[in-house]
Amino acid sequence: MNRSKVVWLTCLVLFVCNWALVEAYTSPEYATNPLIISQSLNQSQPHQIFRPALSQLQAKTRVPLVLPTYVPQEDYSLHVTINTAESERYELTIGATEDCSGGNYCRYGTVSGQRITSSTPSIEEEYAFLNDPQYQPSERSPEKMGRVTLVNGIKGYFIPYVCGANCDDSKMIWEQNGYRYLVGLKSEKKRTVVEMANSAIKNKP
């Protein structure tokens, strides 16, 4: 087959394929079929460690799930344990074992969401003890507690880690549509928990 015929056939194949795609994406079925639409959008999925817990969480809580797509990589496997899955609250532990309930020996981080009610304290009130002169942990993060602007202009609040007998999580907390969300990583830097929080906000349904 000479070169001109090869070029002609290639152009014909490309034209037919493009025409088929246009027909599919403009068809009434595509416009009305939610499954086709959701598949075509290729929506982000939470980080793979959260996926085994999704069905149980969705069955037990009415809080919209806001789960990060970014979790810092470690040299060991990470697992998610559901500590709480209630109508108005969920709390997950990220750990080095499959059944880590938050103990210091296995905990790597925390993710949670809860509905805000009239009795929910403000973030500043909940963590005011960190600024109490009488509170003297054995070690503090060098980074300061305070407000952070996250993606989409959302105002977050950074809570640095402190250490007593053990070190707790550095946390990023924010509120959306009547719910309060938190991501935390043990003894972590601010920029890392900000990145984790931003990935969760971008992934919000």
PDB file of C-alpha atoms in Angstrom:
ATOM      1  CA  MET A   1       0.000   0.000   0.000  1.00  0.00           C
ATOM      2  CA  ASN A   2       1.492   3.369  -0.961  1.00  0.00           C
ATOM      3  CA  ARG A   3       1.950   6.234   1.464  1.00  0.00           C
ATOM      4  CA  SER A   4      -0.952   8.337   0.198  1.00  0.00           C
ATOM      5  CA  LYS A   5      -3.425   5.519   0.850  1.00  0.00           C
ATOM      6  CA  VAL A   6      -2.060   5.009   4.383  1.00  0.00           C
ATOM      7  CA  VAL A   7      -2.506   8.705   5.161  1.00  0.00           C
ATOM      8  CA  TRP A   8      -6.026   8.695   3.696  1.00  0.00           C
ATOM      9  CA  LEU A   9      -7.089   5.655   5.746  1.00  0.00           C
ATOM     10  CA  THR A  10      -5.596   7.134   8.932  1.00  0.00           C
ATOM     11  CA  CYS A  11      -7.569  10.345   8.442  1.00  0.00           C
ATOM     12  CA  LEU A  12     -10.748   8.367   7.809  1.00  0.00           C
ATOM     13  CA  VAL A  13     -10.320   6.345  11.025  1.00  0.00           C
ATOM     14  CA  LEU A  14      -9.706   9.486  13.088  1.00  0.00           C
ATOM     15  CA  PHE A  15     -12.772  11.176  11.597  1.00  0.00           C
ATOM     16  CA  VAL A  16     -15.020   8.195  12.359  1.00  0.00           C
ATOM     17  CA  CYS A  17     -13.733   7.944  15.961  1.00  0.00           C
ATOM     18  CA  ASN A  18     -14.244  11.651  16.631  1.00  0.00           C
ATOM     19  CA  TRP A  19     -17.746  11.520  15.135  1.00  0.00           C
ATOM     20  CA  ALA A  20     -18.636   8.572  17.405  1.00  0.00           C
ATOM     21  CA  LEU A  21     -17.456  10.464  20.487  1.00  0.00           C
ATOM     22  CA  VAL A  22     -19.502  13.536  19.567  1.00  0.00           C
ATOM     23  CA  GLU A  23     -22.590  11.383  19.065  1.00  0.00           C
ATOM     24  CA  ALA A  24     -22.091   9.645  22.411  1.00  0.00           C
ATOM     25  CA  TYR A  25     -21.553  12.824  24.442  1.00  0.00           C
ATOM     26  CA  THR A  26     -24.500  14.656  22.878  1.00  0.00           C
ATOM     27  CA  SER A  27     -26.958  11.775  22.988  1.00  0.00           C
ATOM     28  CA  PRO A  28     -30.080  11.987  25.219  1.00  0.00           C
ATOM     29  CA  GLU A  29     -28.872   8.925  27.127  1.00  0.00           C
ATOM     30  CA  TYR A  30     -25.640  10.667  28.107  1.00  0.00           C
ATOM     31  CA  ALA A  31     -27.516  13.770  29.227  1.00  0.00           C
ATOM     32  CA  THR A  32     -29.929  11.835  31.463  1.00  0.00           C
ATOM     33  CA  ASN A  33     -27.942   8.852  32.707  1.00  0.00           C
ATOM     34  CA  PRO A  34     -26.283   9.712  36.069  1.00  0.00           C
ATOM     35  CA  LEU A  35     -23.977   6.702  35.866  1.00  0.00           C
ATOM     36  CA  ILE A  36     -22.557   7.787  32.513  1.00  0.00           C
ATOM     37  CA  ILE A  37     -22.180  11.347  33.757  1.00  0.00           C
ATOM     38  CA  SER A  38     -20.398  10.347  36.991  1.00  0.00           C
ATOM     39  CA  GLN A  39     -18.044   8.013  35.153  1.00  0.00           C
ATOM     40  CA  SER A  40     -17.175  10.657  32.576  1.00  0.00           C
ATOM     41  CA  LEU A  41     -16.318  13.227  35.227  1.00  0.00           C
ATOM     42  CA  ASN A  42     -13.724  10.828  36.657  1.00  0.00           C
ATOM     43  CA  GLN A  43     -14.225  12.255  40.131  1.00  0.00           C
ATOM     44  CA  SER A  44     -11.353  11.996  42.596  1.00  0.00           C
ATOM     45  CA  GLN A  45     -11.371   9.181  45.079  1.00  0.00           C
ATOM     46  CA  PRO A  46     -10.053   9.435  48.633  1.00  0.00           C
ATOM     47  CA  HIS A  47      -6.628   8.035  49.323  1.00  0.00           C
ATOM     48  CA  GLN A  48      -6.674   4.257  48.989  1.00  0.00           C
ATOM     49  CA  ILE A  49      -6.298   3.651  52.734  1.00  0.00           C
ATOM     50  CA  PHE A  50      -9.802   5.101  53.314  1.00  0.00           C
ATOM     51  CA  ARG A  51     -11.598   3.019  50.702  1.00  0.00           C
ATOM     52  CA  PRO A  52     -12.188  -0.145  52.802  1.00  0.00           C
ATOM     53  CA  ALA A  53     -14.063   2.011  55.350  1.00  0.00           C
ATOM     54  CA  LEU A  54     -16.294   3.874  52.889  1.00  0.00           C
ATOM     55  CA  SER A  55     -19.306   1.559  52.787  1.00  0.00           C
ATOM     56  CA  GLN A  56     -19.552   1.326  56.576  1.00  0.00           C
ATOM     57  CA  LEU A  57     -19.181   5.081  57.015  1.00  0.00           C
ATOM     58  CA  GLN A  58     -21.781   5.854  54.365  1.00  0.00           C
ATOM     59  CA  ALA A  59     -24.224   3.475  56.048  1.00  0.00           C
ATOM     60  CA  LYS A  60     -23.807   4.913  59.548  1.00  0.00           C
ATOM     61  CA  THR A  61     -23.251   8.664  59.327  1.00  0.00           C
ATOM     62  CA  ARG A  62     -25.158  11.546  57.767  1.00  0.00           C
ATOM     63  CA  VAL A  63     -22.122  13.816  57.942  1.00  0.00           C
ATOM     64  CA  PRO A  64     -20.853  14.423  54.385  1.00  0.00           C
ATOM     65  CA  LEU A  65     -17.589  12.536  54.106  1.00  0.00           C
ATOM     66  CA  VAL A  66     -14.585  14.770  53.467  1.00  0.00           C
ATOM     67  CA  LEU A  67     -11.572  12.508  53.080  1.00  0.00           C
ATOM     68  CA  PRO A  68      -8.099  13.465  51.849  1.00  0.00           C
ATOM     69  CA  THR A  69      -6.575  12.254  48.629  1.00  0.00           C
ATOM     70  CA  TYR A  70      -3.116  13.099  49.996  1.00  0.00           C
ATOM     71  CA  VAL A  71      -1.520  11.231  52.905  1.00  0.00           C
ATOM     72  CA  PRO A  72       2.278  11.402  53.312  1.00  0.00           C
ATOM     73  CA  GLN A  73       3.985   8.180  52.289  1.00  0.00           C
ATOM     74  CA  GLU A  74       5.714   6.127  54.961  1.00  0.00           C
ATOM     75  CA  ASP A  75       8.070   3.146  54.853  1.00  0.00           C
ATOM     76  CA  TYR A  76       5.357   0.986  56.399  1.00  0.00           C
ATOM     77  CA  SER A  77       1.750   0.237  55.453  1.00  0.00           C
ATOM     78  CA  LEU A  78      -0.986   2.549  56.731  1.00  0.00           C
ATOM     79  CA  HIS A  79      -4.479   1.429  57.703  1.00  0.00           C
ATOM     80  CA  VAL A  80      -7.706   3.169  58.717  1.00  0.00           C
ATOM     81  CA  THR A  81      -9.738   2.192  61.785  1.00  0.00           C
ATOM     82  CA  ILE A  82     -13.248   3.552  62.362  1.00  0.00           C
ATOM     83  CA  ASN A  83     -13.363   4.786  65.959  1.00  0.00           C
ATOM     84  CA  THR A  84     -16.740   6.511  65.672  1.00  0.00           C
ATOM     85  CA  ALA A  85     -19.440   6.311  63.002  1.00  0.00           C
ATOM     86  CA  GLU A  86     -22.613   7.955  64.263  1.00  0.00           C
ATOM     87  CA  SER A  87     -25.366   9.993  62.678  1.00  0.00           C
ATOM     88  CA  GLU A  88     -23.713  13.340  63.446  1.00  0.00           C
ATOM     89  CA  ARG A  89     -20.059  12.394  63.775  1.00  0.00           C
ATOM     90  CA  TYR A  90     -17.328  10.178  62.389  1.00  0.00           C
ATOM     91  CA  GLU A  91     -13.738   9.737  63.536  1.00  0.00           C
ATOM     92  CA  LEU A  92     -11.034   7.664  61.890  1.00  0.00           C
ATOM     93  CA  THR A  93      -7.576   6.724  63.069  1.00  0.00           C
ATOM     94  CA  ILE A  94      -4.770   6.308  60.568  1.00  0.00           C
ATOM     95  CA  GLY A  95      -2.398   3.769  62.019  1.00  0.00           C
ATOM     96  CA  ALA A  96       0.418   1.320  61.428  1.00  0.00           C
ATOM     97  CA  THR A  97      -1.839  -1.614  62.305  1.00  0.00           C
ATOM     98  CA  GLU A  98      -5.275  -2.668  61.058  1.00  0.00           C
ATOM     99  CA  ASP A  99      -6.945  -2.244  64.451  1.00  0.00           C
ATOM    100  CA  CYS A 100      -5.289   0.919  65.796  1.00  0.00           C
ATOM    101  CA  SER A 101      -7.790   2.727  68.012  1.00  0.00           C
ATOM    102  CA  GLY A 102      -5.576   5.759  68.608  1.00  0.00           C
ATOM    103  CA  GLY A 103      -2.851   4.497  70.925  1.00  0.00           C
ATOM    104  CA  ASN A 104       0.456   6.283  70.606  1.00  0.00           C
ATOM    105  CA  TYR A 105       2.358   3.146  69.617  1.00  0.00           C
ATOM    106  CA  CYS A 106       0.371   2.697  66.387  1.00  0.00           C
ATOM    107  CA  ARG A 107      -1.313   6.056  65.634  1.00  0.00           C
ATOM    108  CA  TYR A 108      -0.142   8.007  62.614  1.00  0.00           C
ATOM    109  CA  GLY A 109      -2.978  10.485  62.294  1.00  0.00           C
ATOM    110  CA  THR A 110      -6.677  11.316  62.606  1.00  0.00           C
ATOM    111  CA  VAL A 111      -9.529  12.354  60.307  1.00  0.00           C
ATOM    112  CA  SER A 112     -12.935  13.427  61.589  1.00  0.00           C
ATOM    113  CA  GLY A 113     -16.133  15.256  60.771  1.00  0.00           C
ATOM    114  CA  GLN A 114     -19.045  16.379  62.939  1.00  0.00           C
ATOM    115  CA  ARG A 115     -22.203  18.440  62.704  1.00  0.00           C
ATOM    116  CA  ILE A 116     -21.937  21.811  64.445  1.00  0.00           C
ATOM    117  CA  THR A 117     -24.640  22.385  67.061  1.00  0.00           C
ATOM    118  CA  SER A 118     -25.446  25.168  69.515  1.00  0.00           C
ATOM    119  CA  SER A 119     -23.341  23.382  72.143  1.00  0.00           C
ATOM    120  CA  THR A 120     -20.259  22.927  69.941  1.00  0.00           C
ATOM    121  CA  PRO A 121     -17.449  25.131  71.290  1.00  0.00           C
ATOM    122  CA  SER A 122     -15.550  27.336  68.888  1.00  0.00           C
ATOM    123  CA  ILE A 123     -12.153  26.051  67.760  1.00  0.00           C
ATOM    124  CA  GLU A 124     -10.448  28.805  69.750  1.00  0.00           C
ATOM    125  CA  GLU A 125     -12.366  27.859  72.897  1.00  0.00           C
ATOM    126  CA  GLU A 126     -11.643  24.156  72.505  1.00  0.00           C
ATOM    127  CA  TYR A 127      -7.892  24.689  72.255  1.00  0.00           C
ATOM    128  CA  ALA A 128      -7.505  27.756  74.485  1.00  0.00           C
ATOM    129  CA  PHE A 129      -5.676  25.632  77.073  1.00  0.00           C
ATOM    130  CA  LEU A 130      -2.632  25.571  74.779  1.00  0.00           C
ATOM    131  CA  ASN A 131      -2.115  29.297  75.471  1.00  0.00           C
ATOM    132  CA  ASP A 132      -2.648  28.995  79.211  1.00  0.00           C
ATOM    133  CA  PRO A 133       0.632  29.966  80.952  1.00  0.00           C
ATOM    134  CA  GLN A 134       0.034  27.209  83.489  1.00  0.00           C
ATOM    135  CA  TYR A 135      -0.003  24.584  80.760  1.00  0.00           C
ATOM    136  CA  GLN A 136       3.603  23.483  80.356  1.00  0.00           C
ATOM    137  CA  PRO A 137       4.067  20.441  78.093  1.00  0.00           C
ATOM    138  CA  SER A 138       7.482  18.836  77.901  1.00  0.00           C
ATOM    139  CA  GLU A 139       7.799  19.890  74.256  1.00  0.00           C
ATOM    140  CA  ARG A 140       5.956  22.151  71.828  1.00  0.00           C
ATOM    141  CA  SER A 141       5.992  22.466  68.092  1.00  0.00           C
ATOM    142  CA  PRO A 142       8.020  25.524  67.036  1.00  0.00           C
ATOM    143  CA  GLU A 143       5.080  26.575  64.838  1.00  0.00           C
ATOM    144  CA  LYS A 144       2.338  28.829  66.152  1.00  0.00           C
ATOM    145  CA  MET A 145      -1.353  28.130  66.500  1.00  0.00           C
ATOM    146  CA  GLY A 146      -3.542  30.309  64.300  1.00  0.00           C
ATOM    147  CA  ARG A 147      -5.729  30.852  61.275  1.00  0.00           C
ATOM    148  CA  VAL A 148      -4.837  29.633  57.782  1.00  0.00           C
ATOM    149  CA  THR A 149      -6.553  30.293  54.453  1.00  0.00           C
ATOM    150  CA  LEU A 150      -7.149  26.968  52.702  1.00  0.00           C
ATOM    151  CA  VAL A 151      -8.271  26.294  49.119  1.00  0.00           C
ATOM    152  CA  ASN A 152     -11.504  27.895  47.913  1.00  0.00           C
ATOM    153  CA  GLY A 153     -10.946  30.686  50.447  1.00  0.00           C
ATOM    154  CA  ILE A 154     -11.979  28.465  53.370  1.00  0.00           C
ATOM    155  CA  LYS A 155     -10.689  29.623  56.747  1.00  0.00           C
ATOM    156  CA  GLY A 156      -8.932  26.930  58.708  1.00  0.00           C
ATOM    157  CA  TYR A 157      -7.265  26.819  62.085  1.00  0.00           C
ATOM    158  CA  PHE A 158      -3.871  25.214  62.677  1.00  0.00           C
ATOM    159  CA  ILE A 159      -3.251  23.476  66.012  1.00  0.00           C
ATOM    160  CA  PRO A 160       0.428  22.545  66.539  1.00  0.00           C
ATOM    161  CA  TYR A 161       1.438  19.366  68.317  1.00  0.00           C
ATOM    162  CA  VAL A 162       2.557  19.245  71.936  1.00  0.00           C
ATOM    163  CA  CYS A 163       4.313  16.456  73.802  1.00  0.00           C
ATOM    164  CA  GLY A 164       3.827  15.129  77.310  1.00  0.00           C
ATOM    165  CA  ALA A 165       4.408  11.449  77.914  1.00  0.00           C
ATOM    166  CA  ASN A 166       3.718  11.190  74.162  1.00  0.00           C
ATOM    167  CA  CYS A 167       3.320  13.608  71.281  1.00  0.00           C
ATOM    168  CA  ASP A 168      -0.101  14.327  69.805  1.00  0.00           C
ATOM    169  CA  ASP A 169      -1.167  15.369  66.306  1.00  0.00           C
ATOM    170  CA  SER A 170      -0.660  18.628  64.505  1.00  0.00           C
ATOM    171  CA  LYS A 171      -4.172  19.454  63.291  1.00  0.00           C
ATOM    172  CA  MET A 172      -5.902  21.485  60.633  1.00  0.00           C
ATOM    173  CA  ILE A 173      -9.550  22.224  61.435  1.00  0.00           C
ATOM    174  CA  TRP A 174     -12.114  23.977  59.243  1.00  0.00           C
ATOM    175  CA  GLU A 175     -15.868  24.377  58.886  1.00  0.00           C
ATOM    176  CA  GLN A 176     -18.071  23.907  55.818  1.00  0.00           C
ATOM    177  CA  ASN A 177     -21.841  24.046  55.455  1.00  0.00           C
ATOM    178  CA  GLY A 178     -22.568  23.478  59.142  1.00  0.00           C
ATOM    179  CA  TYR A 179     -19.943  20.774  59.690  1.00  0.00           C
ATOM    180  CA  ARG A 180     -16.504  20.822  61.285  1.00  0.00           C
ATOM    181  CA  TYR A 181     -13.702  18.763  59.777  1.00  0.00           C
ATOM    182  CA  LEU A 182     -10.269  17.832  61.083  1.00  0.00           C
ATOM    183  CA  VAL A 183      -7.165  16.184  59.720  1.00  0.00           C
ATOM    184  CA  GLY A 184      -4.202  15.513  61.972  1.00  0.00           C
ATOM    185  CA  LEU A 185      -0.778  13.905  61.719  1.00  0.00           C
ATOM    186  CA  LYS A 186       1.417  12.957  64.635  1.00  0.00           C
ATOM    187  CA  SER A 187       4.137  15.555  65.355  1.00  0.00           C
ATOM    188  CA  GLU A 188       3.848  16.866  61.807  1.00  0.00           C
ATOM    189  CA  LYS A 189       4.717  20.202  60.235  1.00  0.00           C
ATOM    190  CA  LYS A 190       2.089  22.781  59.384  1.00  0.00           C
ATOM    191  CA  ARG A 191       2.634  22.684  55.628  1.00  0.00           C
ATOM    192  CA  THR A 192       1.975  18.932  55.535  1.00  0.00           C
ATOM    193  CA  VAL A 193      -1.355  19.047  57.369  1.00  0.00           C
ATOM    194  CA  VAL A 194      -2.374  22.057  55.244  1.00  0.00           C
ATOM    195  CA  GLU A 195      -1.700  20.019  52.107  1.00  0.00           C
ATOM    196  CA  MET A 196      -3.695  17.101  53.514  1.00  0.00           C
ATOM    197  CA  ALA A 197      -6.627  19.382  54.412  1.00  0.00           C
ATOM    198  CA  ASN A 198      -6.591  21.037  50.992  1.00  0.00           C
ATOM    199  CA  SER A 199      -6.710  17.644  49.280  1.00  0.00           C
ATOM    200  CA  ALA A 200      -9.786  16.737  51.353  1.00  0.00           C
ATOM    201  CA  ILE A 201     -11.570  20.006  50.541  1.00  0.00           C
ATOM    202  CA  LYS A 202     -10.898  19.561  46.811  1.00  0.00           C
ATOM    203  CA  ASN A 203     -12.272  16.021  47.061  1.00  0.00           C
ATOM    204  CA  LYS A 204     -15.497  17.053  48.835  1.00  0.00           C
ATOM    205  CA  PRO A 205     -18.566  15.731  46.932  1.00  0.00           C
TER     206      PRO A 205
END
